[in-house]
């Protein structure tokens, strides 16, 4: 434990003639700080998001509709950013973390930590919402936990395709949705374009997720996040829904696991190729000097997030 926390005597310590009040303990290991913040921010985001789905499904339309889920996840993402944004960046999304590594905004050695934290936070959130809505879920489905059908409840926790959607179309759906997510996140953090103020980041990212939900959500529930989907899916397999969670939708489970990282890299690459790389070519325009841009992968970002 000595490597993790450092006790401090209660009271006030003197430093350069001034008073400095210190907390009793603090984490010394930055990796642990980042991991805990990423896990908690993901947990908060997923708890509110899955809770909004559970309320709509078990309430059978009385306590909200599809828009309620969109709003719930959008606000949930914003709250997650508030929780961990200044510590881990509050990615809350494996596709975001992977894309940041590809574009050198996150070290590759940090990727396993982010993925583990996101998986753990998502899994714990699924368990929490199942406990909170346990009686409501069983009352709704009569105790028969199913993945498909009129009283299916597995969709509360993970995403499943619409009956008409093929795997190929679903793969493109997830690539495009995640691509739009990362493209816009790169734009929002581009200091040489129209960046958002730091204090507005949570709201802006939440609104982006809301926009994706209300425009690209009907095909397959807009997972656009591999860790958000696979961890709750594993939980449902363990909690009573069984292996049908992996067989449903012609074996849909791997699509939200593989397609989002592909889409994330493509979306971020599009923004970089069409916009960011050309900032430095602007030296003077209409008699006004335009400051040269720093490439996106060299900028400091406080938060890059998703559901």
PDB file of C-alpha atoms in Angstrom:
ATOM      1  CA  UNK A   1       0.000   0.000   0.000  1.00  0.00           C
ATOM      2  CA  UNK A   2       2.955   2.331   0.424  1.00  0.00           C
ATOM      3  CA  UNK A   3       3.256   2.554  -3.346  1.00  0.00           C
ATOM      4  CA  UNK A   4      -0.383   3.551  -3.748  1.00  0.00           C
ATOM      5  CA  UNK A   5      -1.070   6.137  -1.098  1.00  0.00           C
ATOM      6  CA  UNK A   6       0.956   8.440   1.062  1.00  0.00           C
ATOM      7  CA  UNK A   7      -0.329   9.460   4.490  1.00  0.00           C
ATOM      8  CA  UNK A   8       0.037  13.067   5.557  1.00  0.00           C
ATOM      9  CA  UNK A   9      -0.097  14.373   9.099  1.00  0.00           C
ATOM     10  CA  UNK A  10      -3.253  16.330   9.817  1.00  0.00           C
ATOM     11  CA  UNK A  11      -2.773  20.036  10.026  1.00  0.00           C
ATOM     12  CA  UNK A  12      -0.902  22.643   8.077  1.00  0.00           C
ATOM     13  CA  UNK A  13       2.598  22.269   6.666  1.00  0.00           C
ATOM     14  CA  UNK A  14       4.950  25.157   5.998  1.00  0.00           C
ATOM     15  CA  UNK A  15       6.326  25.700   2.496  1.00  0.00           C
ATOM     16  CA  UNK A  16       8.431  28.733   1.560  1.00  0.00           C
ATOM     17  CA  UNK A  17       7.013  30.719   4.424  1.00  0.00           C
ATOM     18  CA  UNK A  18       3.399  30.070   3.425  1.00  0.00           C
ATOM     19  CA  UNK A  19       0.732  27.733   4.667  1.00  0.00           C
ATOM     20  CA  UNK A  20      -0.178  24.718   2.556  1.00  0.00           C
ATOM     21  CA  UNK A  21      -3.074  22.505   3.581  1.00  0.00           C
ATOM     22  CA  UNK A  22      -2.676  18.947   2.358  1.00  0.00           C
ATOM     23  CA  UNK A  23      -5.177  16.082   2.228  1.00  0.00           C
ATOM     24  CA  UNK A  24      -4.636  13.146   4.544  1.00  0.00           C
ATOM     25  CA  UNK A  25      -3.949  10.746   1.663  1.00  0.00           C
ATOM     26  CA  UNK A  26      -3.504  10.912  -2.075  1.00  0.00           C
ATOM     27  CA  UNK A  27      -2.700   8.471  -4.842  1.00  0.00           C
ATOM     28  CA  UNK A  28       0.907   8.650  -5.968  1.00  0.00           C
ATOM     29  CA  UNK A  29       0.616   6.275  -8.914  1.00  0.00           C
ATOM     30  CA  UNK A  30      -0.750   8.180 -11.921  1.00  0.00           C
ATOM     31  CA  UNK A  31      -1.756   4.984 -13.719  1.00  0.00           C
ATOM     32  CA  UNK A  32      -4.044   4.071 -10.851  1.00  0.00           C
ATOM     33  CA  UNK A  33      -5.514   7.574 -10.780  1.00  0.00           C
ATOM     34  CA  UNK A  34      -6.256   7.401 -14.504  1.00  0.00           C
ATOM     35  CA  UNK A  35      -7.676   3.892 -14.289  1.00  0.00           C
ATOM     36  CA  UNK A  36      -9.972   4.715 -11.381  1.00  0.00           C
ATOM     37  CA  UNK A  37     -11.226   7.905 -13.024  1.00  0.00           C
ATOM     38  CA  UNK A  38     -11.874   6.162 -16.349  1.00  0.00           C
ATOM     39  CA  UNK A  39     -13.677   3.297 -14.619  1.00  0.00           C
ATOM     40  CA  UNK A  40     -15.871   5.597 -12.553  1.00  0.00           C
ATOM     41  CA  UNK A  41     -16.724   7.927 -15.425  1.00  0.00           C
ATOM     42  CA  UNK A  42     -17.686   4.903 -17.552  1.00  0.00           C
ATOM     43  CA  UNK A  43     -19.735   3.503 -14.678  1.00  0.00           C
ATOM     44  CA  UNK A  44     -21.655   6.760 -14.275  1.00  0.00           C
ATOM     45  CA  UNK A  45     -22.267   7.082 -18.018  1.00  0.00           C
ATOM     46  CA  UNK A  46     -23.433   3.486 -18.385  1.00  0.00           C
ATOM     47  CA  UNK A  47     -25.586   3.501 -15.259  1.00  0.00           C
ATOM     48  CA  UNK A  48     -27.596   6.506 -16.407  1.00  0.00           C
ATOM     49  CA  UNK A  49     -27.673   5.285 -20.015  1.00  0.00           C
ATOM     50  CA  UNK A  50     -28.771   1.723 -19.296  1.00  0.00           C
ATOM     51  CA  UNK A  51     -31.160   3.016 -16.650  1.00  0.00           C
ATOM     52  CA  UNK A  52     -32.927   5.145 -19.252  1.00  0.00           C
ATOM     53  CA  UNK A  53     -33.359   2.073 -21.473  1.00  0.00           C
ATOM     54  CA  UNK A  54     -34.612  -0.068 -18.593  1.00  0.00           C
ATOM     55  CA  UNK A  55     -37.173   2.553 -17.636  1.00  0.00           C
ATOM     56  CA  UNK A  56     -38.544   2.842 -21.172  1.00  0.00           C
ATOM     57  CA  UNK A  57     -38.680  -0.924 -21.762  1.00  0.00           C
ATOM     58  CA  UNK A  58     -40.179  -2.008 -18.448  1.00  0.00           C
ATOM     59  CA  UNK A  59     -42.501   0.999 -18.364  1.00  0.00           C
ATOM     60  CA  UNK A  60     -43.963  -0.038 -21.731  1.00  0.00           C
ATOM     61  CA  UNK A  61     -44.106   3.537 -22.963  1.00  0.00           C
ATOM     62  CA  UNK A  62     -45.526   5.038 -19.776  1.00  0.00           C
ATOM     63  CA  UNK A  63     -42.177   6.354 -18.525  1.00  0.00           C
ATOM     64  CA  UNK A  64     -40.643   7.544 -21.773  1.00  0.00           C
ATOM     65  CA  UNK A  65     -40.015   6.637 -25.385  1.00  0.00           C
ATOM     66  CA  UNK A  66     -37.050   6.319 -27.772  1.00  0.00           C
ATOM     67  CA  UNK A  67     -36.185  10.005 -27.388  1.00  0.00           C
ATOM     68  CA  UNK A  68     -35.898   9.443 -23.641  1.00  0.00           C
ATOM     69  CA  UNK A  69     -33.093   6.972 -24.294  1.00  0.00           C
ATOM     70  CA  UNK A  70     -31.316   9.427 -26.607  1.00  0.00           C
ATOM     71  CA  UNK A  71     -31.556  12.164 -23.999  1.00  0.00           C
ATOM     72  CA  UNK A  72     -30.542   9.767 -21.242  1.00  0.00           C
ATOM     73  CA  UNK A  73     -27.364   8.653 -22.972  1.00  0.00           C
ATOM     74  CA  UNK A  74     -26.483  12.195 -24.053  1.00  0.00           C
ATOM     75  CA  UNK A  75     -26.786  13.535 -20.520  1.00  0.00           C
ATOM     76  CA  UNK A  76     -25.067  10.419 -19.167  1.00  0.00           C
ATOM     77  CA  UNK A  77     -22.026  11.085 -21.343  1.00  0.00           C
ATOM     78  CA  UNK A  78     -21.911  14.698 -20.131  1.00  0.00           C
ATOM     79  CA  UNK A  79     -21.970  13.543 -16.500  1.00  0.00           C
ATOM     80  CA  UNK A  80     -19.235  11.019 -17.217  1.00  0.00           C
ATOM     81  CA  UNK A  81     -17.040  13.785 -18.604  1.00  0.00           C
ATOM     82  CA  UNK A  82     -17.559  15.817 -15.444  1.00  0.00           C
ATOM     83  CA  UNK A  83     -16.523  12.821 -13.340  1.00  0.00           C
ATOM     84  CA  UNK A  84     -13.237  11.924 -15.040  1.00  0.00           C
ATOM     85  CA  UNK A  85     -12.502  14.434 -17.781  1.00  0.00           C
ATOM     86  CA  UNK A  86      -9.609  16.217 -16.084  1.00  0.00           C
ATOM     87  CA  UNK A  87      -7.932  13.001 -14.951  1.00  0.00           C
ATOM     88  CA  UNK A  88      -8.292  10.404 -17.714  1.00  0.00           C
ATOM     89  CA  UNK A  89      -9.980  12.424 -20.459  1.00  0.00           C
ATOM     90  CA  UNK A  90     -13.129  10.361 -19.839  1.00  0.00           C
ATOM     91  CA  UNK A  91     -12.968   8.428 -23.111  1.00  0.00           C
ATOM     92  CA  UNK A  92     -15.537   5.879 -21.849  1.00  0.00           C
ATOM     93  CA  UNK A  93     -15.232   4.248 -25.262  1.00  0.00           C
ATOM     94  CA  UNK A  94     -12.692   1.749 -26.526  1.00  0.00           C
ATOM     95  CA  UNK A  95     -12.963   3.101 -30.075  1.00  0.00           C
ATOM     96  CA  UNK A  96     -12.041   6.585 -28.852  1.00  0.00           C
ATOM     97  CA  UNK A  97      -9.044   5.289 -26.906  1.00  0.00           C
ATOM     98  CA  UNK A  98      -7.862   3.192 -29.868  1.00  0.00           C
ATOM     99  CA  UNK A  99      -8.193   6.136 -32.241  1.00  0.00           C
ATOM    100  CA  UNK A 100      -6.267   8.397 -29.872  1.00  0.00           C
ATOM    101  CA  UNK A 101      -3.445   5.854 -29.887  1.00  0.00           C
ATOM    102  CA  UNK A 102      -3.420   5.673 -33.693  1.00  0.00           C
ATOM    103  CA  UNK A 103      -3.094   9.466 -33.898  1.00  0.00           C
ATOM    104  CA  UNK A 104      -0.487   9.644 -31.110  1.00  0.00           C
ATOM    105  CA  UNK A 105      -2.714  11.438 -28.632  1.00  0.00           C
ATOM    106  CA  UNK A 106      -2.490   8.523 -26.223  1.00  0.00           C
ATOM    107  CA  UNK A 107       0.446   6.203 -25.674  1.00  0.00           C
ATOM    108  CA  UNK A 108      -0.144   2.636 -26.810  1.00  0.00           C
ATOM    109  CA  UNK A 109       0.984   1.304 -23.454  1.00  0.00           C
ATOM    110  CA  UNK A 110      -2.003   3.101 -21.882  1.00  0.00           C
ATOM    111  CA  UNK A 111      -4.562   1.380 -24.118  1.00  0.00           C
ATOM    112  CA  UNK A 112      -4.917  -1.827 -22.024  1.00  0.00           C
ATOM    113  CA  UNK A 113      -5.521   0.277 -18.904  1.00  0.00           C
ATOM    114  CA  UNK A 114      -8.249   2.313 -20.598  1.00  0.00           C
ATOM    115  CA  UNK A 115      -9.931  -0.765 -22.068  1.00  0.00           C
ATOM    116  CA  UNK A 116      -9.853  -2.624 -18.761  1.00  0.00           C
ATOM    117  CA  UNK A 117     -11.278   0.356 -16.889  1.00  0.00           C
ATOM    118  CA  UNK A 118     -14.044   0.811 -19.461  1.00  0.00           C
ATOM    119  CA  UNK A 119     -14.934  -2.868 -19.452  1.00  0.00           C
ATOM    120  CA  UNK A 120     -15.057  -2.984 -15.672  1.00  0.00           C
ATOM    121  CA  UNK A 121     -17.127   0.184 -15.414  1.00  0.00           C
ATOM    122  CA  UNK A 122     -19.587  -1.053 -18.039  1.00  0.00           C
ATOM    123  CA  UNK A 123     -19.901  -4.492 -16.453  1.00  0.00           C
ATOM    124  CA  UNK A 124     -20.517  -3.060 -12.990  1.00  0.00           C
ATOM    125  CA  UNK A 125     -23.065  -0.605 -14.366  1.00  0.00           C
ATOM    126  CA  UNK A 126     -24.957  -3.437 -16.066  1.00  0.00           C
ATOM    127  CA  UNK A 127     -25.022  -5.354 -12.789  1.00  0.00           C
ATOM    128  CA  UNK A 128     -26.214  -2.296 -10.894  1.00  0.00           C
ATOM    129  CA  UNK A 129     -29.053  -1.532 -13.287  1.00  0.00           C
ATOM    130  CA  UNK A 130     -30.095  -5.177 -13.293  1.00  0.00           C
ATOM    131  CA  UNK A 131     -30.303  -5.050  -9.493  1.00  0.00           C
ATOM    132  CA  UNK A 132     -32.203  -1.752  -9.485  1.00  0.00           C
ATOM    133  CA  UNK A 133     -34.697  -2.942 -12.120  1.00  0.00           C
ATOM    134  CA  UNK A 134     -34.693  -6.628 -11.157  1.00  0.00           C
ATOM    135  CA  UNK A 135     -38.339  -6.764 -10.116  1.00  0.00           C
ATOM    136  CA  UNK A 136     -39.460  -4.499 -12.948  1.00  0.00           C
ATOM    137  CA  UNK A 137     -37.685  -6.662 -15.527  1.00  0.00           C
ATOM    138  CA  UNK A 138     -39.155  -9.887 -14.177  1.00  0.00           C
ATOM    139  CA  UNK A 139     -42.608  -8.362 -13.885  1.00  0.00           C
ATOM    140  CA  UNK A 140     -42.396  -7.163 -17.486  1.00  0.00           C
ATOM    141  CA  UNK A 141     -41.232 -10.471 -18.983  1.00  0.00           C
ATOM    142  CA  UNK A 142     -42.878 -12.831 -16.513  1.00  0.00           C
ATOM    143  CA  UNK A 143     -39.521 -14.167 -15.393  1.00  0.00           C
ATOM    144  CA  UNK A 144     -38.618 -15.399 -18.885  1.00  0.00           C
ATOM    145  CA  UNK A 145     -35.383 -13.639 -19.823  1.00  0.00           C
ATOM    146  CA  UNK A 146     -35.240 -13.583 -23.620  1.00  0.00           C
ATOM    147  CA  UNK A 147     -33.090 -11.915 -26.245  1.00  0.00           C
ATOM    148  CA  UNK A 148     -35.657 -11.659 -29.022  1.00  0.00           C
ATOM    149  CA  UNK A 149     -39.434 -11.538 -29.145  1.00  0.00           C
ATOM    150  CA  UNK A 150     -42.183  -9.265 -27.898  1.00  0.00           C
ATOM    151  CA  UNK A 151     -40.988  -9.306 -24.270  1.00  0.00           C
ATOM    152  CA  UNK A 152     -37.250  -9.363 -24.948  1.00  0.00           C
ATOM    153  CA  UNK A 153     -35.168  -7.621 -22.294  1.00  0.00           C
ATOM    154  CA  UNK A 154     -31.558  -8.292 -23.323  1.00  0.00           C
ATOM    155  CA  UNK A 155     -31.665  -5.098 -25.376  1.00  0.00           C
ATOM    156  CA  UNK A 156     -31.728  -3.111 -22.137  1.00  0.00           C
ATOM    157  CA  UNK A 157     -28.047  -3.895 -21.696  1.00  0.00           C
ATOM    158  CA  UNK A 158     -26.493  -4.471 -25.138  1.00  0.00           C
ATOM    159  CA  UNK A 159     -27.379  -3.566 -28.706  1.00  0.00           C
ATOM    160  CA  UNK A 160     -29.091  -5.826 -31.242  1.00  0.00           C
ATOM    161  CA  UNK A 161     -29.883  -5.201 -34.925  1.00  0.00           C
ATOM    162  CA  UNK A 162     -33.327  -4.499 -36.324  1.00  0.00           C
ATOM    163  CA  UNK A 163     -34.870  -7.605 -37.985  1.00  0.00           C
ATOM    164  CA  UNK A 164     -34.272  -6.193 -41.476  1.00  0.00           C
ATOM    165  CA  UNK A 165     -30.588  -5.372 -40.934  1.00  0.00           C
ATOM    166  CA  UNK A 166     -27.907  -7.613 -42.474  1.00  0.00           C
ATOM    167  CA  UNK A 167     -24.481  -8.017 -40.915  1.00  0.00           C
ATOM    168  CA  UNK A 168     -22.844  -6.110 -43.764  1.00  0.00           C
ATOM    169  CA  UNK A 169     -25.271  -3.192 -43.489  1.00  0.00           C
ATOM    170  CA  UNK A 170     -24.924  -3.264 -39.719  1.00  0.00           C
ATOM    171  CA  UNK A 171     -21.143  -3.178 -39.960  1.00  0.00           C
ATOM    172  CA  UNK A 172     -21.328  -0.097 -42.182  1.00  0.00           C
ATOM    173  CA  UNK A 173     -23.859   1.446 -39.805  1.00  0.00           C
ATOM    174  CA  UNK A 174     -21.420   1.128 -36.909  1.00  0.00           C
ATOM    175  CA  UNK A 175     -18.420   2.297 -38.945  1.00  0.00           C
ATOM    176  CA  UNK A 176     -20.299   5.385 -40.113  1.00  0.00           C
ATOM    177  CA  UNK A 177     -21.743   6.253 -36.697  1.00  0.00           C
ATOM    178  CA  UNK A 178     -18.409   5.936 -34.921  1.00  0.00           C
ATOM    179  CA  UNK A 179     -16.678   7.759 -37.755  1.00  0.00           C
ATOM    180  CA  UNK A 180     -19.009  10.729 -37.337  1.00  0.00           C
ATOM    181  CA  UNK A 181     -18.388  10.636 -33.601  1.00  0.00           C
ATOM    182  CA  UNK A 182     -14.602  10.832 -33.891  1.00  0.00           C
ATOM    183  CA  UNK A 183     -14.683  13.304 -36.763  1.00  0.00           C
ATOM    184  CA  UNK A 184     -16.735  15.700 -34.665  1.00  0.00           C
ATOM    185  CA  UNK A 185     -14.691  15.097 -31.515  1.00  0.00           C
ATOM    186  CA  UNK A 186     -11.546  16.004 -33.432  1.00  0.00           C
ATOM    187  CA  UNK A 187     -13.236  19.168 -34.691  1.00  0.00           C
ATOM    188  CA  UNK A 188     -14.423  20.138 -31.218  1.00  0.00           C
ATOM    189  CA  UNK A 189     -10.881  19.865 -29.853  1.00  0.00           C
ATOM    190  CA  UNK A 190      -9.095  21.532 -32.784  1.00  0.00           C
ATOM    191  CA  UNK A 191      -7.606  24.686 -31.313  1.00  0.00           C
ATOM    192  CA  UNK A 192      -7.033  26.179 -34.777  1.00  0.00           C
ATOM    193  CA  UNK A 193     -10.595  25.765 -35.963  1.00  0.00           C
ATOM    194  CA  UNK A 194     -13.638  26.458 -33.777  1.00  0.00           C
ATOM    195  CA  UNK A 195     -12.774  24.785 -30.468  1.00  0.00           C
ATOM    196  CA  UNK A 196     -15.257  24.711 -27.623  1.00  0.00           C
ATOM    197  CA  UNK A 197     -14.363  26.324 -24.283  1.00  0.00           C
ATOM    198  CA  UNK A 198     -13.139  23.795 -21.733  1.00  0.00           C
ATOM    199  CA  UNK A 199     -16.118  24.398 -19.469  1.00  0.00           C
ATOM    200  CA  UNK A 200     -18.489  23.566 -22.338  1.00  0.00           C
ATOM    201  CA  UNK A 201     -16.891  20.241 -23.295  1.00  0.00           C
ATOM    202  CA  UNK A 202     -19.252  17.964 -21.318  1.00  0.00           C
ATOM    203  CA  UNK A 203     -22.365  19.578 -22.790  1.00  0.00           C
ATOM    204  CA  UNK A 204     -20.961  19.619 -26.323  1.00  0.00           C
ATOM    205  CA  UNK A 205     -19.954  15.955 -26.255  1.00  0.00           C
ATOM    206  CA  UNK A 206     -23.291  14.996 -24.722  1.00  0.00           C
ATOM    207  CA  UNK A 207     -25.130  16.865 -27.471  1.00  0.00           C
ATOM    208  CA  UNK A 208     -23.012  15.069 -30.079  1.00  0.00           C
ATOM    209  CA  UNK A 209     -24.042  11.691 -28.685  1.00  0.00           C
ATOM    210  CA  UNK A 210     -27.661  12.857 -28.578  1.00  0.00           C
ATOM    211  CA  UNK A 211     -27.414  13.912 -32.233  1.00  0.00           C
ATOM    212  CA  UNK A 212     -26.029  10.517 -33.253  1.00  0.00           C
ATOM    213  CA  UNK A 213     -28.801   8.782 -31.344  1.00  0.00           C
ATOM    214  CA  UNK A 214     -31.658  10.693 -32.928  1.00  0.00           C
ATOM    215  CA  UNK A 215     -30.222  10.433 -36.445  1.00  0.00           C
ATOM    216  CA  UNK A 216     -28.367   7.093 -36.603  1.00  0.00           C
ATOM    217  CA  UNK A 217     -29.864   4.964 -33.872  1.00  0.00           C
ATOM    218  CA  UNK A 218     -32.753   2.991 -35.339  1.00  0.00           C
ATOM    219  CA  UNK A 219     -30.778   0.335 -37.236  1.00  0.00           C
ATOM    220  CA  UNK A 220     -28.950  -1.190 -34.301  1.00  0.00           C
ATOM    221  CA  UNK A 221     -29.114   1.046 -31.258  1.00  0.00           C
ATOM    222  CA  UNK A 222     -25.952   3.088 -32.026  1.00  0.00           C
ATOM    223  CA  UNK A 223     -23.482   1.192 -29.834  1.00  0.00           C
ATOM    224  CA  UNK A 224     -20.514   2.994 -31.508  1.00  0.00           C
ATOM    225  CA  UNK A 225     -18.490   1.699 -28.577  1.00  0.00           C
ATOM    226  CA  UNK A 226     -17.012  -1.796 -28.244  1.00  0.00           C
ATOM    227  CA  UNK A 227     -16.475  -1.742 -24.469  1.00  0.00           C
ATOM    228  CA  UNK A 228     -19.955  -0.337 -23.860  1.00  0.00           C
ATOM    229  CA  UNK A 229     -21.499  -3.266 -25.723  1.00  0.00           C
ATOM    230  CA  UNK A 230     -19.427  -6.356 -24.940  1.00  0.00           C
ATOM    231  CA  UNK A 231     -19.209  -5.991 -21.152  1.00  0.00           C
ATOM    232  CA  UNK A 232     -22.987  -5.756 -20.556  1.00  0.00           C
ATOM    233  CA  UNK A 233     -23.487  -8.526 -23.128  1.00  0.00           C
ATOM    234  CA  UNK A 234     -21.220 -10.814 -21.109  1.00  0.00           C
ATOM    235  CA  UNK A 235     -23.106  -9.817 -17.978  1.00  0.00           C
ATOM    236  CA  UNK A 236     -26.456 -10.788 -19.503  1.00  0.00           C
ATOM    237  CA  UNK A 237     -25.022 -14.125 -20.613  1.00  0.00           C
ATOM    238  CA  UNK A 238     -24.041 -14.779 -17.001  1.00  0.00           C
ATOM    239  CA  UNK A 239     -27.215 -13.356 -15.444  1.00  0.00           C
ATOM    240  CA  UNK A 240     -29.728 -15.655 -17.122  1.00  0.00           C
ATOM    241  CA  UNK A 241     -30.119 -14.706 -20.773  1.00  0.00           C
ATOM    242  CA  UNK A 242     -27.609 -17.355 -21.780  1.00  0.00           C
ATOM    243  CA  UNK A 243     -25.599 -17.738 -24.951  1.00  0.00           C
ATOM    244  CA  UNK A 244     -28.448 -16.404 -27.074  1.00  0.00           C
ATOM    245  CA  UNK A 245     -26.938 -12.961 -26.510  1.00  0.00           C
ATOM    246  CA  UNK A 246     -24.110 -14.062 -28.840  1.00  0.00           C
ATOM    247  CA  UNK A 247     -26.271 -15.948 -31.354  1.00  0.00           C
ATOM    248  CA  UNK A 248     -28.984 -13.350 -31.899  1.00  0.00           C
ATOM    249  CA  UNK A 249     -28.946 -11.255 -35.049  1.00  0.00           C
ATOM    250  CA  UNK A 250     -26.954 -13.883 -36.988  1.00  0.00           C
ATOM    251  CA  UNK A 251     -24.119 -13.595 -34.503  1.00  0.00           C
ATOM    252  CA  UNK A 252     -24.316  -9.800 -34.250  1.00  0.00           C
ATOM    253  CA  UNK A 253     -22.137  -9.539 -31.122  1.00  0.00           C
ATOM    254  CA  UNK A 254     -18.830  -9.067 -32.982  1.00  0.00           C
ATOM    255  CA  UNK A 255     -20.050  -6.144 -35.135  1.00  0.00           C
ATOM    256  CA  UNK A 256     -20.149  -3.494 -32.357  1.00  0.00           C
ATOM    257  CA  UNK A 257     -16.837  -4.919 -31.157  1.00  0.00           C
ATOM    258  CA  UNK A 258     -14.935  -4.613 -34.456  1.00  0.00           C
ATOM    259  CA  UNK A 259     -16.646  -1.911 -36.515  1.00  0.00           C
ATOM    260  CA  UNK A 260     -16.349   1.078 -34.107  1.00  0.00           C
ATOM    261  CA  UNK A 261     -12.514   1.111 -33.959  1.00  0.00           C
ATOM    262  CA  UNK A 262     -12.448   0.989 -37.756  1.00  0.00           C
ATOM    263  CA  UNK A 263     -14.944   3.827 -38.008  1.00  0.00           C
ATOM    264  CA  UNK A 264     -13.151   5.873 -35.370  1.00  0.00           C
ATOM    265  CA  UNK A 265      -9.844   5.802 -37.230  1.00  0.00           C
ATOM    266  CA  UNK A 266     -11.557   6.581 -40.542  1.00  0.00           C
ATOM    267  CA  UNK A 267     -13.529   9.499 -39.100  1.00  0.00           C
ATOM    268  CA  UNK A 268     -10.560  11.046 -37.335  1.00  0.00           C
ATOM    269  CA  UNK A 269      -8.444  10.483 -40.427  1.00  0.00           C
ATOM    270  CA  UNK A 270     -10.990  12.256 -42.607  1.00  0.00           C
ATOM    271  CA  UNK A 271     -10.946  15.307 -40.386  1.00  0.00           C
ATOM    272  CA  UNK A 272      -7.173  15.299 -40.269  1.00  0.00           C
ATOM    273  CA  UNK A 273      -6.845  14.913 -44.046  1.00  0.00           C
ATOM    274  CA  UNK A 274      -9.541  17.380 -45.059  1.00  0.00           C
ATOM    275  CA  UNK A 275      -9.080  20.053 -42.393  1.00  0.00           C
ATOM    276  CA  UNK A 276      -6.338  19.788 -39.773  1.00  0.00           C
ATOM    277  CA  UNK A 277      -3.369  19.114 -42.048  1.00  0.00           C
ATOM    278  CA  UNK A 278      -4.126  22.254 -44.037  1.00  0.00           C
ATOM    279  CA  UNK A 279      -4.139  24.737 -41.158  1.00  0.00           C
ATOM    280  CA  UNK A 280      -0.407  25.394 -41.536  1.00  0.00           C
ATOM    281  CA  UNK A 281      -0.864  26.401 -45.184  1.00  0.00           C
ATOM    282  CA  UNK A 282      -2.798  29.483 -44.123  1.00  0.00           C
ATOM    283  CA  UNK A 283      -0.308  32.283 -43.533  1.00  0.00           C
ATOM    284  CA  UNK A 284      -2.147  35.412 -44.598  1.00  0.00           C
ATOM    285  CA  UNK A 285      -5.704  35.922 -45.680  1.00  0.00           C
ATOM    286  CA  UNK A 286      -7.527  39.159 -46.567  1.00  0.00           C
ATOM    287  CA  UNK A 287      -4.659  41.158 -45.117  1.00  0.00           C
ATOM    288  CA  UNK A 288      -4.915  39.501 -41.715  1.00  0.00           C
ATOM    289  CA  UNK A 289      -2.284  37.175 -40.357  1.00  0.00           C
ATOM    290  CA  UNK A 290      -3.577  33.693 -39.549  1.00  0.00           C
ATOM    291  CA  UNK A 291      -1.624  31.844 -36.906  1.00  0.00           C
ATOM    292  CA  UNK A 292      -0.129  28.514 -37.961  1.00  0.00           C
ATOM    293  CA  UNK A 293      -1.824  25.511 -36.485  1.00  0.00           C
ATOM    294  CA  UNK A 294      -0.393  22.826 -34.301  1.00  0.00           C
ATOM    295  CA  UNK A 295      -1.290  19.366 -35.645  1.00  0.00           C
ATOM    296  CA  UNK A 296      -4.143  17.735 -33.779  1.00  0.00           C
ATOM    297  CA  UNK A 297      -2.005  14.862 -32.625  1.00  0.00           C
ATOM    298  CA  UNK A 298       0.333  17.303 -30.867  1.00  0.00           C
ATOM    299  CA  UNK A 299      -2.358  19.283 -29.083  1.00  0.00           C
ATOM    300  CA  UNK A 300      -3.394  18.798 -25.517  1.00  0.00           C
ATOM    301  CA  UNK A 301      -6.973  17.729 -25.103  1.00  0.00           C
ATOM    302  CA  UNK A 302      -8.818  17.536 -21.830  1.00  0.00           C
ATOM    303  CA  UNK A 303     -11.551  15.225 -22.951  1.00  0.00           C
ATOM    304  CA  UNK A 304     -12.472  12.971 -25.830  1.00  0.00           C
ATOM    305  CA  UNK A 305     -15.436  10.857 -25.016  1.00  0.00           C
ATOM    306  CA  UNK A 306     -18.369   8.388 -26.036  1.00  0.00           C
ATOM    307  CA  UNK A 307     -21.201   6.078 -25.014  1.00  0.00           C
TER     308      UNK A 307
END
